[in-house]
Coordinates of C-alpha atoms and ligand atoms in Angstrom, one line a residue:
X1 CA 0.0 0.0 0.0
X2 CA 1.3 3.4 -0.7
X3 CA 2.2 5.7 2.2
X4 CA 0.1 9.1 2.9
X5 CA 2.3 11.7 2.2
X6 CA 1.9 14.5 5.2
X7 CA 4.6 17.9 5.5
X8 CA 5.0 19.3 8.3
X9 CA 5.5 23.0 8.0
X10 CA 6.9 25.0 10.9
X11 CA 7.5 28.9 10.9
X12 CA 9.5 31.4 12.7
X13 CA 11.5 30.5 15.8
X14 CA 10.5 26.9 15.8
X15 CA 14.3 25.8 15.0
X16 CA 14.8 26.6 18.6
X17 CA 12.5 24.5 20.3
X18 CA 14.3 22.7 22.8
X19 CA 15.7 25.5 24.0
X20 CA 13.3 28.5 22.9
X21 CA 11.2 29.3 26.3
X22 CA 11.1 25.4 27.4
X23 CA 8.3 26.2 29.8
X24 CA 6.0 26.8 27.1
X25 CA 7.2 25.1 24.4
X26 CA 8.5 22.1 26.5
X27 CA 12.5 20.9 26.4
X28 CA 12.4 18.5 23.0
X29 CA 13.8 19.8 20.0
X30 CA 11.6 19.3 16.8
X31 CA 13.9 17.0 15.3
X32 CA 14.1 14.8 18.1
X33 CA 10.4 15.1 18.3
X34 CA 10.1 14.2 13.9
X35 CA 12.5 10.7 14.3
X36 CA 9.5 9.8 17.4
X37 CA 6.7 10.6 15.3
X38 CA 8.5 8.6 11.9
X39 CA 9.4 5.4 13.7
X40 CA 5.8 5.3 16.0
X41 CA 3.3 6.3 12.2
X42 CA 5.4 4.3 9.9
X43 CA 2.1 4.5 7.0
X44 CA 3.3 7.8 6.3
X45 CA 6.0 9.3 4.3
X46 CA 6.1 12.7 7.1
X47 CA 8.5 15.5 5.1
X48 CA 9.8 18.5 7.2
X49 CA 10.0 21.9 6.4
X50 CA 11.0 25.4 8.6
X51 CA 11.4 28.6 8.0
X52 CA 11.8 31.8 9.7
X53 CA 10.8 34.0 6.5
X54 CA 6.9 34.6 5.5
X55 CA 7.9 34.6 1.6
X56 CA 9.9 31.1 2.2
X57 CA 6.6 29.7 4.2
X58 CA 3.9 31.0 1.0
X59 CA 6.4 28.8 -1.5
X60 CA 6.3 26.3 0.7
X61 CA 2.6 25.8 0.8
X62 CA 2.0 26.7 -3.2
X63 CA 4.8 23.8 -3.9
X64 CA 2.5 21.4 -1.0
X65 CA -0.3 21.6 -3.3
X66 CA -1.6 17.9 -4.6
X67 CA 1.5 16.8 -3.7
X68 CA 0.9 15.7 0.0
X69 CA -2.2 14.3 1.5
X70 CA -2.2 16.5 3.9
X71 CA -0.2 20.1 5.5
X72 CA 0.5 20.3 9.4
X73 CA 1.1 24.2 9.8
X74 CA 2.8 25.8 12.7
X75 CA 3.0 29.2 11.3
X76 CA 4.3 30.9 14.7
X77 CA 4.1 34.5 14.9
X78 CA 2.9 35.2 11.0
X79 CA -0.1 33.0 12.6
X80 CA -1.3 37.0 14.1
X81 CA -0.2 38.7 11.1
X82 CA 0.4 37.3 7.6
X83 CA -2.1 37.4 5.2
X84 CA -0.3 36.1 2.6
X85 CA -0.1 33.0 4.4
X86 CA -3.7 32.9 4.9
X87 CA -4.1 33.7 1.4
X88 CA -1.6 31.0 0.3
X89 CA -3.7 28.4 2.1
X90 CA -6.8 29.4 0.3
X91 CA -5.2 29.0 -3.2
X92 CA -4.6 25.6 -2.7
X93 CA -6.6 22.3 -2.4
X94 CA -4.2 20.2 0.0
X95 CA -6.7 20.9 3.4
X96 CA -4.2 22.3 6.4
X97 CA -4.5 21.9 9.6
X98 CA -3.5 24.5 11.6
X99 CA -1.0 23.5 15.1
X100 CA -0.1 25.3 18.2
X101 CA 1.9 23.7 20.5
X102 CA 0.9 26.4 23.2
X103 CA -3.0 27.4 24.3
X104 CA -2.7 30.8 22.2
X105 CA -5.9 31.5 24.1
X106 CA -4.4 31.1 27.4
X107 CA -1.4 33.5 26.4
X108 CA -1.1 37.6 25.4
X109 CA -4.0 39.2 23.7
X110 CA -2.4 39.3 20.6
X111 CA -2.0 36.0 20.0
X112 CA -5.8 34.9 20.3
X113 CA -6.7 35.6 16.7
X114 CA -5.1 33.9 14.0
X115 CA -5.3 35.1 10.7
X116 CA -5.2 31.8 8.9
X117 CA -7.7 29.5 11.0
X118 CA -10.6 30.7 8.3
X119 CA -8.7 28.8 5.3
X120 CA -7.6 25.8 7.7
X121 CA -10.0 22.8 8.2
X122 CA -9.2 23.3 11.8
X123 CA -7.0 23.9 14.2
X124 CA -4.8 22.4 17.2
X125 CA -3.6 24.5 20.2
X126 CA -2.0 23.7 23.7
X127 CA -1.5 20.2 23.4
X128 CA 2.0 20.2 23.1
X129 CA 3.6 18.4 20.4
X130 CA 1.4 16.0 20.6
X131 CA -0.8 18.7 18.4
X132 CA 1.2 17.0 15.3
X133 CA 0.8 13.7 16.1
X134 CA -3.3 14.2 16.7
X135 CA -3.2 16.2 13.5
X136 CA -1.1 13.4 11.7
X137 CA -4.0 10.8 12.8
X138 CA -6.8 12.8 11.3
X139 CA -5.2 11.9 7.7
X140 CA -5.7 8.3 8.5
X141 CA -9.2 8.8 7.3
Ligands
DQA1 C1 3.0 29.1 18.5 C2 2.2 30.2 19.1 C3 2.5 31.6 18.5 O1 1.8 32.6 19.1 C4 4.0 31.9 18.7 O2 4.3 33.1 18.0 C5 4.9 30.8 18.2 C6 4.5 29.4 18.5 C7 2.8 27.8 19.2 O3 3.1 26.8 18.6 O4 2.3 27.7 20.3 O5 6.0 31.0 17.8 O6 2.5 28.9 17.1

């Protein structure tokens, strides 16, 4: 059977987890994090991708389209700002869920509204990283 093809697309700042605020964003780096989620959903063929730059994250998603079943988006901080990233995400069919591995509810007011949730099929906030791996399962469909 052929594997379900899922990216994983992380934006600013997210290079540093594991050592970025560990309180909030908890003391595992992401790649330590990807090899755990690889060897545990072996039915997909999981691709990474980060950037710190908005431009870098829209080419990102245009490339994503009907290529993966699936795009797991941490956008970060462009999540409160960038509409070219919610704009990206409506030009495309591949659906995209949207992940936050903090409550952005529970944290500064600007970081309850997200710019992109209306072009995502939904989102996933606070549950750690285990936000990917719930967002991963979804795909199994
Ligand atoms: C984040 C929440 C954002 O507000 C923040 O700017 C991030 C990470 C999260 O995963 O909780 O960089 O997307």
């Amino acid at each position: 059977m052929q594997k379900k093809k899922i990216i994983i697309i992380n934006g600013p700042n997210l290079n540093l987890l594991g050592k970025r605020e560990p309180g909030i964003y908890g003391a595992s780096s992401f790649e330590s994090f990807l090899e755990e989620l690889k060897s545990k959903h072996t039915d997909f063929e999981i691709t990474y991708y980060q950037s710190n730059t908005e431009g870098e994250l829209v080419d990102a998603i245009q490339k994503a389209d009907n290529v993966y079943t699936g795009i797991l988006l941490n956008a970060a901080a462009y999540t409160h700002t960038s509409v070219a990233i919610h704009d990206a995400i409506g030009s495309i069919q591949t659906p995209v869920i949207e992940i936050h591995i903090s409550n952005i509810y529970k944290r500064e007011e600007f970081r309850h509204k997200s710019i992109i949730s209306a072009n995502c099929i939904g989102m996933i906030s606070g549950l750690g990283l285990k936000g990917y791996e719930l967002g991963l399962e979804y795909f199994k469909k």
